[in-house]
mmCIF file with all atom_site columns, C-alpha atoms in Angstrom:
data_model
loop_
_atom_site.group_PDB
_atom_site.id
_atom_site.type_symbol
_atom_site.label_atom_id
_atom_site.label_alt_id
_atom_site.label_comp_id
_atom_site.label_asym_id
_atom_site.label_entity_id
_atom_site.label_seq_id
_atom_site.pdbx_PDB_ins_code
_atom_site.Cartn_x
_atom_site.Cartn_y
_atom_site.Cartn_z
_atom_site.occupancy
_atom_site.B_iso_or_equiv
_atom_site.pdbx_formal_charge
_atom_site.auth_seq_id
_atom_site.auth_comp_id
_atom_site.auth_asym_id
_atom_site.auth_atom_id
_atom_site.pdbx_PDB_model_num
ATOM 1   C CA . UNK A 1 1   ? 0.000   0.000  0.000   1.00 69.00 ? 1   UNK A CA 1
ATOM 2   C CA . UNK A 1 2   ? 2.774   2.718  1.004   1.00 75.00 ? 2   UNK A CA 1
ATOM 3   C CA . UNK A 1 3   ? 4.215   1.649  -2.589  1.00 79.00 ? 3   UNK A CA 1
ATOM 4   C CA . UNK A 1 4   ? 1.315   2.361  -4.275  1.00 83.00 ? 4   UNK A CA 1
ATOM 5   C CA . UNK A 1 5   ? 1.102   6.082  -2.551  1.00 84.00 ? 5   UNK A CA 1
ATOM 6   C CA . UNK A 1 6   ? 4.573   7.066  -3.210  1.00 86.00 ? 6   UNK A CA 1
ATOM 7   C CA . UNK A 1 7   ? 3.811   6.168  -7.097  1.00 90.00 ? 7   UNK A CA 1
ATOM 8   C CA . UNK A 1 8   ? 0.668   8.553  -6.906  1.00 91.00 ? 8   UNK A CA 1
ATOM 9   C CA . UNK A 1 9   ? 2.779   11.097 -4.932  1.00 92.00 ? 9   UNK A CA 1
ATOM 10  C CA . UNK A 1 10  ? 5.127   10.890 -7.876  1.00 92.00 ? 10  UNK A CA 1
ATOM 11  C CA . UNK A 1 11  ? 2.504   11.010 -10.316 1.00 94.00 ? 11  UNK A CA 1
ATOM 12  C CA . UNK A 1 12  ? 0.839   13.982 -9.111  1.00 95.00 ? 12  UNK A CA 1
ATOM 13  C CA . UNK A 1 13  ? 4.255   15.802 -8.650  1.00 94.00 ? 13  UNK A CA 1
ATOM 14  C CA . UNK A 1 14  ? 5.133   15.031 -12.360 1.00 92.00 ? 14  UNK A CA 1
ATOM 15  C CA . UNK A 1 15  ? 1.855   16.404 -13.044 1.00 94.00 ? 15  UNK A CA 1
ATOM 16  C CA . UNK A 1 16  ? 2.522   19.567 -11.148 1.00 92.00 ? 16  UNK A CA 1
ATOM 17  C CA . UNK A 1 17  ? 5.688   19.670 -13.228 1.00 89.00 ? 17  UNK A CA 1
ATOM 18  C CA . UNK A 1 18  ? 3.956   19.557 -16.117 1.00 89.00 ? 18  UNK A CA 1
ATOM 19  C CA . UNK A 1 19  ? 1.171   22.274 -15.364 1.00 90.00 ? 19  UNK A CA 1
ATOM 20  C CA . UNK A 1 20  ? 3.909   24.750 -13.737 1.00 85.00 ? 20  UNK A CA 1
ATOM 21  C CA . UNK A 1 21  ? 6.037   24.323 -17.142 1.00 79.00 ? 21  UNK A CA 1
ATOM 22  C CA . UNK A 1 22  ? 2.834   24.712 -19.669 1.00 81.00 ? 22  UNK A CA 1
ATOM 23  C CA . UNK A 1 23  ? 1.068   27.262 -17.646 1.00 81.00 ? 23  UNK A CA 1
ATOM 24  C CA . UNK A 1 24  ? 2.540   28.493 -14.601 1.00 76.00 ? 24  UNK A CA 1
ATOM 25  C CA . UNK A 1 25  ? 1.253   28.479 -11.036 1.00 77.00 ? 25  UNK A CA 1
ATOM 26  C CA . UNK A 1 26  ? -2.141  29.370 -12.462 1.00 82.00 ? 26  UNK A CA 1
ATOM 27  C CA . UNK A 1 27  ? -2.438  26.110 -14.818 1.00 89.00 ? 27  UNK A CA 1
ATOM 28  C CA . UNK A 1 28  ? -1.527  24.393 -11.435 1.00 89.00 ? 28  UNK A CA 1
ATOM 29  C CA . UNK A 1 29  ? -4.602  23.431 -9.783  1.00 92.00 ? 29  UNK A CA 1
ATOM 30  C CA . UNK A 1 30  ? -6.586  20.461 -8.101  1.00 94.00 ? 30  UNK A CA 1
ATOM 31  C CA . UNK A 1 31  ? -8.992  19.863 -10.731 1.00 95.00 ? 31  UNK A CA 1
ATOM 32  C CA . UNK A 1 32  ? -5.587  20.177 -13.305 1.00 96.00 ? 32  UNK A CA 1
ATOM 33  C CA . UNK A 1 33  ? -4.027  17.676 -11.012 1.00 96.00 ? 33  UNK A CA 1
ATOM 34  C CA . UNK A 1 34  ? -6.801  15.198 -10.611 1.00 96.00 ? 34  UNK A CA 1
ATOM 35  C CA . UNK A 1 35  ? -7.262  14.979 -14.437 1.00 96.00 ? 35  UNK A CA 1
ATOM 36  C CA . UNK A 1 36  ? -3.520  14.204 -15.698 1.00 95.00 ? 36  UNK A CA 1
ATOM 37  C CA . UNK A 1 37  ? -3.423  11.918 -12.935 1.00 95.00 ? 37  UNK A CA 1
ATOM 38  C CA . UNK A 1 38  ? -6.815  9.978  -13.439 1.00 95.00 ? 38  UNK A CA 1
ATOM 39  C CA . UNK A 1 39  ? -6.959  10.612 -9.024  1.00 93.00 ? 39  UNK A CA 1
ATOM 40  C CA . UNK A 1 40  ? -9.977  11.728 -7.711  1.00 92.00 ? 40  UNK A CA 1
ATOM 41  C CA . UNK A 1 41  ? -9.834  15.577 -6.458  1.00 91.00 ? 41  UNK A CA 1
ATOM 42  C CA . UNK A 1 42  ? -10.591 14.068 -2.993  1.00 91.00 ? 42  UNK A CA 1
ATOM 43  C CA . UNK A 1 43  ? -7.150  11.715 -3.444  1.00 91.00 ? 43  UNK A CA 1
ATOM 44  C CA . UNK A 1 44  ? -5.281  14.743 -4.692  1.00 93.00 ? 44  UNK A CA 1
ATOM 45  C CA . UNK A 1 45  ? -6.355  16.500 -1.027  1.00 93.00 ? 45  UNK A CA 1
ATOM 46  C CA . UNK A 1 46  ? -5.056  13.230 0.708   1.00 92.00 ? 46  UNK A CA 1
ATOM 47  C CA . UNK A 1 47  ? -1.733  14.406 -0.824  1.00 93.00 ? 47  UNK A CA 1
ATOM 48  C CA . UNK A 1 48  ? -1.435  17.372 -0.575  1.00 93.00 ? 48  UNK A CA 1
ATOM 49  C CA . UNK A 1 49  ? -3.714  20.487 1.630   1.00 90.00 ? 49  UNK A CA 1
ATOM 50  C CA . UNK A 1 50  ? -3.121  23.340 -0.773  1.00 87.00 ? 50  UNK A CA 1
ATOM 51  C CA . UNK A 1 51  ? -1.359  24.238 -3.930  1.00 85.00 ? 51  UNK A CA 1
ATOM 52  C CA . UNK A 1 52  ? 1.153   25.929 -1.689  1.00 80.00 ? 52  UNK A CA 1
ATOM 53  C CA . UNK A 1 53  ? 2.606   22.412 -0.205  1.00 85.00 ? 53  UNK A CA 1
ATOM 54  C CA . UNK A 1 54  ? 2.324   20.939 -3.669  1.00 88.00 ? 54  UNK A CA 1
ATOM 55  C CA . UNK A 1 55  ? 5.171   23.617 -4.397  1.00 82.00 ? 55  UNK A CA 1
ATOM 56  C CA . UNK A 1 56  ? 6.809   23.369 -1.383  1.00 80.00 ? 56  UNK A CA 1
ATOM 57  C CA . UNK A 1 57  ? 7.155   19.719 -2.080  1.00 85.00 ? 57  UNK A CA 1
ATOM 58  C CA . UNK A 1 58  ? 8.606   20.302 -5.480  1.00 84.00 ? 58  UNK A CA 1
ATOM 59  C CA . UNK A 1 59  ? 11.300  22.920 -4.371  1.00 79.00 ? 59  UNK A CA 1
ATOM 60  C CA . UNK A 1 60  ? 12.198  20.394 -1.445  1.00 81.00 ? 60  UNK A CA 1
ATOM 61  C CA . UNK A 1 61  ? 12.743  17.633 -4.607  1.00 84.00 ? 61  UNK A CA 1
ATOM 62  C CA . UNK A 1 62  ? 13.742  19.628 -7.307  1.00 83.00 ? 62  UNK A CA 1
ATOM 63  C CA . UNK A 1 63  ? 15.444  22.090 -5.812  1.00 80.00 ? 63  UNK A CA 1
ATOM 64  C CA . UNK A 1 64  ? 18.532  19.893 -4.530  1.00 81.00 ? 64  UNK A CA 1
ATOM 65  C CA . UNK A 1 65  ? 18.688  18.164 -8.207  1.00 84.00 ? 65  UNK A CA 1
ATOM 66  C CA . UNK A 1 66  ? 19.045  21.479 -9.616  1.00 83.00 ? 66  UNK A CA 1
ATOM 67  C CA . UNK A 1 67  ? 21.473  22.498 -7.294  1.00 85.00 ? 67  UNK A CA 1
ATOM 68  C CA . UNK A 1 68  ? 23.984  19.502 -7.363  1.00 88.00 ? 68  UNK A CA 1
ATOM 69  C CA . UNK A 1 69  ? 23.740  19.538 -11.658 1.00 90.00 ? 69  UNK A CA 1
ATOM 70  C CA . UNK A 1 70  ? 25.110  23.490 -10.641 1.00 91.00 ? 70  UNK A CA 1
ATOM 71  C CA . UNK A 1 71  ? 27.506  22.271 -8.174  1.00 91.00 ? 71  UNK A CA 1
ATOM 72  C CA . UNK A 1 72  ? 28.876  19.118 -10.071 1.00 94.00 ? 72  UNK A CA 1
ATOM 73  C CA . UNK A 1 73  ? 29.651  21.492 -13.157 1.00 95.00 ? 73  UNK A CA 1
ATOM 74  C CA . UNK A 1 74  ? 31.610  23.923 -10.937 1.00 94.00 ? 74  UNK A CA 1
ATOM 75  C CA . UNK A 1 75  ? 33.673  21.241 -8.917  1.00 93.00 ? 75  UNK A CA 1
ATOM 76  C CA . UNK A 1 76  ? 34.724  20.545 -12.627 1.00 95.00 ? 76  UNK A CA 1
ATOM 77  C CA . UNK A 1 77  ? 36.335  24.061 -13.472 1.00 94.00 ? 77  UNK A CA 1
ATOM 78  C CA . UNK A 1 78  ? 39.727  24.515 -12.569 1.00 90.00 ? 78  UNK A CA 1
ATOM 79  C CA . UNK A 1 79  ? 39.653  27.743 -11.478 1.00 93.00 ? 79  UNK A CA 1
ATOM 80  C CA . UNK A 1 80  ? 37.751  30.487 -10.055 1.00 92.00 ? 80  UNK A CA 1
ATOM 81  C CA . UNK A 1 81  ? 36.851  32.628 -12.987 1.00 92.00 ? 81  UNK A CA 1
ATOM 82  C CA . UNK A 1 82  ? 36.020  28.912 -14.859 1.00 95.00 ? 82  UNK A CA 1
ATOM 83  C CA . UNK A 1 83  ? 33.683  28.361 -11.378 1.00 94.00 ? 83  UNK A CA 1
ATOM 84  C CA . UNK A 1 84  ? 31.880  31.506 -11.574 1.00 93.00 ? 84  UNK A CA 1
ATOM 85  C CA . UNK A 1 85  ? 31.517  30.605 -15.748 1.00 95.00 ? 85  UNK A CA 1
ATOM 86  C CA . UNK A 1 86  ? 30.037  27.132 -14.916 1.00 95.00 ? 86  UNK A CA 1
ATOM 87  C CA . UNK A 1 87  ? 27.751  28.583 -12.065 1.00 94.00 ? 87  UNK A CA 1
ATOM 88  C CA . UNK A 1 88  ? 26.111  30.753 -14.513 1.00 94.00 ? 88  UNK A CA 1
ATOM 89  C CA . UNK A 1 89  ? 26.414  28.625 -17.706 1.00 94.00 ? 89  UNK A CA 1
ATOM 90  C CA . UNK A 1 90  ? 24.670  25.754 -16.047 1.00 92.00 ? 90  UNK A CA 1
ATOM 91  C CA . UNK A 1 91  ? 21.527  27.082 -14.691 1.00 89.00 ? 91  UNK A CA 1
ATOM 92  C CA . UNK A 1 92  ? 21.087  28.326 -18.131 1.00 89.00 ? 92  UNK A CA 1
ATOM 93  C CA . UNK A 1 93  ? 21.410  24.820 -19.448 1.00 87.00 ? 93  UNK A CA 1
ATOM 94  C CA . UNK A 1 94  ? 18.826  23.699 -17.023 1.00 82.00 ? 94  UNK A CA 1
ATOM 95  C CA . UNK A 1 95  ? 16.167  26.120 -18.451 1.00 79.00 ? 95  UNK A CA 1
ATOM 96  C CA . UNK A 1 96  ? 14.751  23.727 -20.561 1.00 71.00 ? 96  UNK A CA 1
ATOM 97  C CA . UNK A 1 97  ? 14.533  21.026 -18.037 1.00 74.00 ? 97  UNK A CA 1
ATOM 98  C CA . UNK A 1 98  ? 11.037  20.772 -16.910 1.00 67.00 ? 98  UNK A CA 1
ATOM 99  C CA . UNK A 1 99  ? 12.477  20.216 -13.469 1.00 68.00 ? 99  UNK A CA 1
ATOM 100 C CA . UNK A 1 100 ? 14.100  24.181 -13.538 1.00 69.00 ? 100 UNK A CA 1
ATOM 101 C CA . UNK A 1 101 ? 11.026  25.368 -15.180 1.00 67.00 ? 101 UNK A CA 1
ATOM 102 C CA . UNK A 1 102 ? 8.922   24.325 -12.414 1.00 68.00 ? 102 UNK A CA 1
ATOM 103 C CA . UNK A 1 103 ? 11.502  26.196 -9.724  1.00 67.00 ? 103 UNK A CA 1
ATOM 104 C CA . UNK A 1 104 ? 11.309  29.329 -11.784 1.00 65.00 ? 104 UNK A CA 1
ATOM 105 C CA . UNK A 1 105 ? 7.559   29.092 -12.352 1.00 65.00 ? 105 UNK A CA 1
ATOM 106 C CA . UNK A 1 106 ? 7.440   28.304 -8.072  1.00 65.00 ? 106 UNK A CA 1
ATOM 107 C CA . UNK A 1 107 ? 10.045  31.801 -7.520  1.00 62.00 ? 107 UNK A CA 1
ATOM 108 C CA . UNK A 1 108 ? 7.915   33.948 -9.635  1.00 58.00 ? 108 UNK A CA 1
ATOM 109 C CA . UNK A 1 109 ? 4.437   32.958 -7.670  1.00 60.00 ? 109 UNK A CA 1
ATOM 110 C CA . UNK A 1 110 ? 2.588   34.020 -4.875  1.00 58.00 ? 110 UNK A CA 1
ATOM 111 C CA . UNK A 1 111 ? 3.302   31.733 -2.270  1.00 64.00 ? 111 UNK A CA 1
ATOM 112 C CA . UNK A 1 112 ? 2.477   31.472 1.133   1.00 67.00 ? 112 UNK A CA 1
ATOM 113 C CA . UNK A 1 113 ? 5.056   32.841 3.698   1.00 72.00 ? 113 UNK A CA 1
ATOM 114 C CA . UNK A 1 114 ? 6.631   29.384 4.559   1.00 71.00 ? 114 UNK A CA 1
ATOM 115 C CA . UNK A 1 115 ? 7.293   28.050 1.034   1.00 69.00 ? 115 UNK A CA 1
ATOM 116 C CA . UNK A 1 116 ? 8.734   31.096 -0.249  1.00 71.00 ? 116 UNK A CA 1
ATOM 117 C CA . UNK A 1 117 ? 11.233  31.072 2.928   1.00 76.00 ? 117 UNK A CA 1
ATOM 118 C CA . UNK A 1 118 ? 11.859  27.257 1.631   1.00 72.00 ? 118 UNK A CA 1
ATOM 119 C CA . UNK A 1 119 ? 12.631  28.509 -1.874  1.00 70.00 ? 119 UNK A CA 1
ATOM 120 C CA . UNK A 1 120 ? 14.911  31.727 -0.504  1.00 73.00 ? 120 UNK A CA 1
ATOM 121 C CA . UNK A 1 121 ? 16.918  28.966 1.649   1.00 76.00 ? 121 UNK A CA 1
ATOM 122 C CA . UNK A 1 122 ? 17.285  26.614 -1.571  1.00 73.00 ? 122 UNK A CA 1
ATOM 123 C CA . UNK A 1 123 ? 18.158  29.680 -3.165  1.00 73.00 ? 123 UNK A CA 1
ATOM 124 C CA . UNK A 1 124 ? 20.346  31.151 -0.827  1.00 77.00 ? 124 UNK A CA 1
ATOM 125 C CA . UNK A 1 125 ? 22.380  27.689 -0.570  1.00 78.00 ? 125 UNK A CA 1
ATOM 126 C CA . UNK A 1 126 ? 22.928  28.190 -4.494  1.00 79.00 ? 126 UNK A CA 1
ATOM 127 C CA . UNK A 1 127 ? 24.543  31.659 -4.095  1.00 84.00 ? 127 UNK A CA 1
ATOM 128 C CA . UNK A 1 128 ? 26.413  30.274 -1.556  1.00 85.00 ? 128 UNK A CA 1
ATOM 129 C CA . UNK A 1 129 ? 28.382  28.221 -3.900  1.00 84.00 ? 129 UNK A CA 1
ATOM 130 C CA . UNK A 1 130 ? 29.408  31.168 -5.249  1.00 91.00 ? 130 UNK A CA 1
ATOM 131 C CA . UNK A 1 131 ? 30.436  33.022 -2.965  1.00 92.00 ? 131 UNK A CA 1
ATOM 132 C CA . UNK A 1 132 ? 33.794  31.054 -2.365  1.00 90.00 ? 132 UNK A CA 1
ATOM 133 C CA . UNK A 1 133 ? 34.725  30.909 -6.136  1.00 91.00 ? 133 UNK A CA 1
ATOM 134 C CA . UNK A 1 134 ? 34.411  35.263 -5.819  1.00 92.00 ? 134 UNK A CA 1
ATOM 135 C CA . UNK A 1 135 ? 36.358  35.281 -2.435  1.00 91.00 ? 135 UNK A CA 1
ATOM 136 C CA . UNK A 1 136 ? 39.174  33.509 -4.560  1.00 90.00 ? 136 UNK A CA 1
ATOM 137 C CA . UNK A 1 137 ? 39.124  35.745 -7.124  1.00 88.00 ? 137 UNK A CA 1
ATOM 138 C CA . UNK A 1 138 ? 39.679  38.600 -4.183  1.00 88.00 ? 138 UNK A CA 1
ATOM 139 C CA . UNK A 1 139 ? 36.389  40.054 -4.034  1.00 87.00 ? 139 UNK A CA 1
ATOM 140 C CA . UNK A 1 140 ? 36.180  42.432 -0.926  1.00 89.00 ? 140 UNK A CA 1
ATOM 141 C CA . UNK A 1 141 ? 32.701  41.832 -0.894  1.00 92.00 ? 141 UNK A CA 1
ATOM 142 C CA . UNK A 1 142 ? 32.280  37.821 -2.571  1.00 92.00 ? 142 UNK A CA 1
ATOM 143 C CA . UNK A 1 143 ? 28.031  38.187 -0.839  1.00 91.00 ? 143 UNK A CA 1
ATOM 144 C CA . UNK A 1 144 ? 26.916  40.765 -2.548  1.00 91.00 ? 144 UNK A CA 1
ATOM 145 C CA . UNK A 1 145 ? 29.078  39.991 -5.637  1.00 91.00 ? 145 UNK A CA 1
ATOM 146 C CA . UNK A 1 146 ? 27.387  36.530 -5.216  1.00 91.00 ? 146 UNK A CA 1
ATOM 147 C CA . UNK A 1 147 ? 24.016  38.332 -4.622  1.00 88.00 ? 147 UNK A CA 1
ATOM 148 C CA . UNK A 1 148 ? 24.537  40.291 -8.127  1.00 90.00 ? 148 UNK A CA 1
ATOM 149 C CA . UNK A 1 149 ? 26.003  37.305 -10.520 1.00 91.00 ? 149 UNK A CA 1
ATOM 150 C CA . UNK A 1 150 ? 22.590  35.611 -9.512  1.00 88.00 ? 150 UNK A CA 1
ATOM 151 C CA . UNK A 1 151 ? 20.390  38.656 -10.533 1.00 89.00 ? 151 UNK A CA 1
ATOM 152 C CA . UNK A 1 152 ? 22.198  38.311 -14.262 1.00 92.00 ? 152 UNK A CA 1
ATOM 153 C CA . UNK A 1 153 ? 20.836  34.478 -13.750 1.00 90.00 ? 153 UNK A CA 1
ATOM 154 C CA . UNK A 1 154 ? 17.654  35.513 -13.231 1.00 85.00 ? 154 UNK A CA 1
ATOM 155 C CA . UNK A 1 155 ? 17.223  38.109 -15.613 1.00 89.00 ? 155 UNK A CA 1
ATOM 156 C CA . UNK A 1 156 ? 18.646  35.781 -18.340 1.00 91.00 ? 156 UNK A CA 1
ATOM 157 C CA . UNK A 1 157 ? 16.417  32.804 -17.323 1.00 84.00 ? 157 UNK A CA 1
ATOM 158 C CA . UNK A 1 158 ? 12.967  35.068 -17.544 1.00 81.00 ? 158 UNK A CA 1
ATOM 159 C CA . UNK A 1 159 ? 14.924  36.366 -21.145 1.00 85.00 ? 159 UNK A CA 1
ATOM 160 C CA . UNK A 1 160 ? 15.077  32.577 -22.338 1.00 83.00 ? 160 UNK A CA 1
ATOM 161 C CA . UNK A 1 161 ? 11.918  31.611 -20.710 1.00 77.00 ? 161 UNK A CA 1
ATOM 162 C CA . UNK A 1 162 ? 9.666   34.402 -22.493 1.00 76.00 ? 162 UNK A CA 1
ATOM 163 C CA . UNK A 1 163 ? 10.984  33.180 -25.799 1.00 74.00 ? 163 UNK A CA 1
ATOM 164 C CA . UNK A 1 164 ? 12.766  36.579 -26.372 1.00 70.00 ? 164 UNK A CA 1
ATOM 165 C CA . UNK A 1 165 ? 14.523  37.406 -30.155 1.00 81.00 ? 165 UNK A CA 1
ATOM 166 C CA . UNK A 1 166 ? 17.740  36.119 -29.281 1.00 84.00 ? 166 UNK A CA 1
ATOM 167 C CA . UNK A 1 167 ? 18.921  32.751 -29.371 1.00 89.00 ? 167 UNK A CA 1
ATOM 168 C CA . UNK A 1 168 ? 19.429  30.924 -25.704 1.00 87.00 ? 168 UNK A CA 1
ATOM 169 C CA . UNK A 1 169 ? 23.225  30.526 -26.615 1.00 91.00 ? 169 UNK A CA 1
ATOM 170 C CA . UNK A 1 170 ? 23.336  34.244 -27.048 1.00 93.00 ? 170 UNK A CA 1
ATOM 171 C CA . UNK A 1 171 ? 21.321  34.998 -23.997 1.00 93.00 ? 171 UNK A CA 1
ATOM 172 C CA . UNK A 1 172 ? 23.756  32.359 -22.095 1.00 94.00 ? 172 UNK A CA 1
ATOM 173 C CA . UNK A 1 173 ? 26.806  34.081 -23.110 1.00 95.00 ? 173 UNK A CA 1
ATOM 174 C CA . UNK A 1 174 ? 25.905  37.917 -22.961 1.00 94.00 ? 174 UNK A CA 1
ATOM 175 C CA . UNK A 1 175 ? 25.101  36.498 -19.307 1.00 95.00 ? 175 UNK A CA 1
ATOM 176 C CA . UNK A 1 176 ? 28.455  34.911 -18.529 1.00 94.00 ? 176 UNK A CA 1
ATOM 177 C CA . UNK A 1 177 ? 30.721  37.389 -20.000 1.00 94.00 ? 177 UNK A CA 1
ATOM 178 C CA . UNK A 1 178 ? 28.426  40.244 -17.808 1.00 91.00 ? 178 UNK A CA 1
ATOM 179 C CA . UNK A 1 179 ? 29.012  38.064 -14.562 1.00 90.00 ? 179 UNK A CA 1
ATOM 180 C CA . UNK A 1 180 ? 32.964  37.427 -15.410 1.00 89.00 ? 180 UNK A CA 1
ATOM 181 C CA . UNK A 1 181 ? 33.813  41.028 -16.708 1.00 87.00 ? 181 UNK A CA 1
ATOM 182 C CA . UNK A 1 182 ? 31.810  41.951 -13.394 1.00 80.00 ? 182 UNK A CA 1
ATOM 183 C CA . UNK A 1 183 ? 33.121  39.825 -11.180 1.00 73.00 ? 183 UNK A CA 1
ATOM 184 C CA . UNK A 1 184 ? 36.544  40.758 -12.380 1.00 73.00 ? 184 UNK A CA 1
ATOM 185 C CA . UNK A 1 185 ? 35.718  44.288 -11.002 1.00 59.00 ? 185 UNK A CA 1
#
């Protein structure tokens, strides 16, 4: 029986995936849920109390993923301007990954109090990677530095996600050589 529940937990988290990626946090809703997953609405409540822990949920799943595919890439640069490079370059890869759409979908919507604190933890602990990479390169202030490399992120994440003119690859690049001509100070 508790195998059978974690494969309709899964389910209905894939589903959420799904509807956050398509629609945003407005396609994502019981009814929405209940269909792709062939559950009952009253099953998808035995899950889950509001939309806000279905996202919670996700960012406590996804989240971590995301972040290790950003660490892994950075423990593979030599050095600290190639660190900063992969920080940046990565998250940008993950765009089209369903999984990163969901995050980004979950950052930009209203959420109650306790999962957005969830989702500025995950995010702080991503900027925290950073932060040592800039301290290398003699930052006087690697935090804020950190802090600023991520707002080119997320500006060039909503830029690939709205489908702008230029190509991702462009986007992706404008956005590294910003943070490492930046970062170089």
């Amino acid at each position: 029986m508790a195998e059978h529940r974690s494969m309709q937990r899964a389910a209905l988290l894939d589903a959420a995936r799904s509807l956050l990626s398509e629609g945003g946090t407005e396609a994502l809703t019981f009814p929405a849920l209940a269909e792709r997953t062939g559950l009952a609405r009253s099953s998808v409540y035995e899950y889950f109390r509001s939309r806000a822990a279905v996202v919670e949920v996700l960012c406590e799943v996804d989240f971590p993923v995301w972040a290790a595919d950003v660490s892994a890439a950075m423990e593979r640069a030599g050095t600290a301007e190639a660190k900063v490079e992969a920080y940046v370059r990565q998250q940008l890869e993950l765009v089209g990954d369903r999984r990163h759409r969901a995050v980004v979908a979950i950052s930009a919507s209203e959420l109650d109090a306790g999962a957005r604190e969830k989702i500025r933890a995950a995010h702080g602990g991503l900027v925290a990677m950073i932060v040592e990479a800039l301290g290398e390169l003699g930052h006087e202030q690697p935090r804020l530095a950190a802090m600023l490399v991520q707002g080119v992120v997320d500006a060039a994440v909503r830029r690939i996600e709205l489908g702008a003119a230029e190509e991702p690859g462009a986007i992706t690049d404008a956005a590294v050589s910003m943070a490492l001509r930046g970062v170089r100070g």
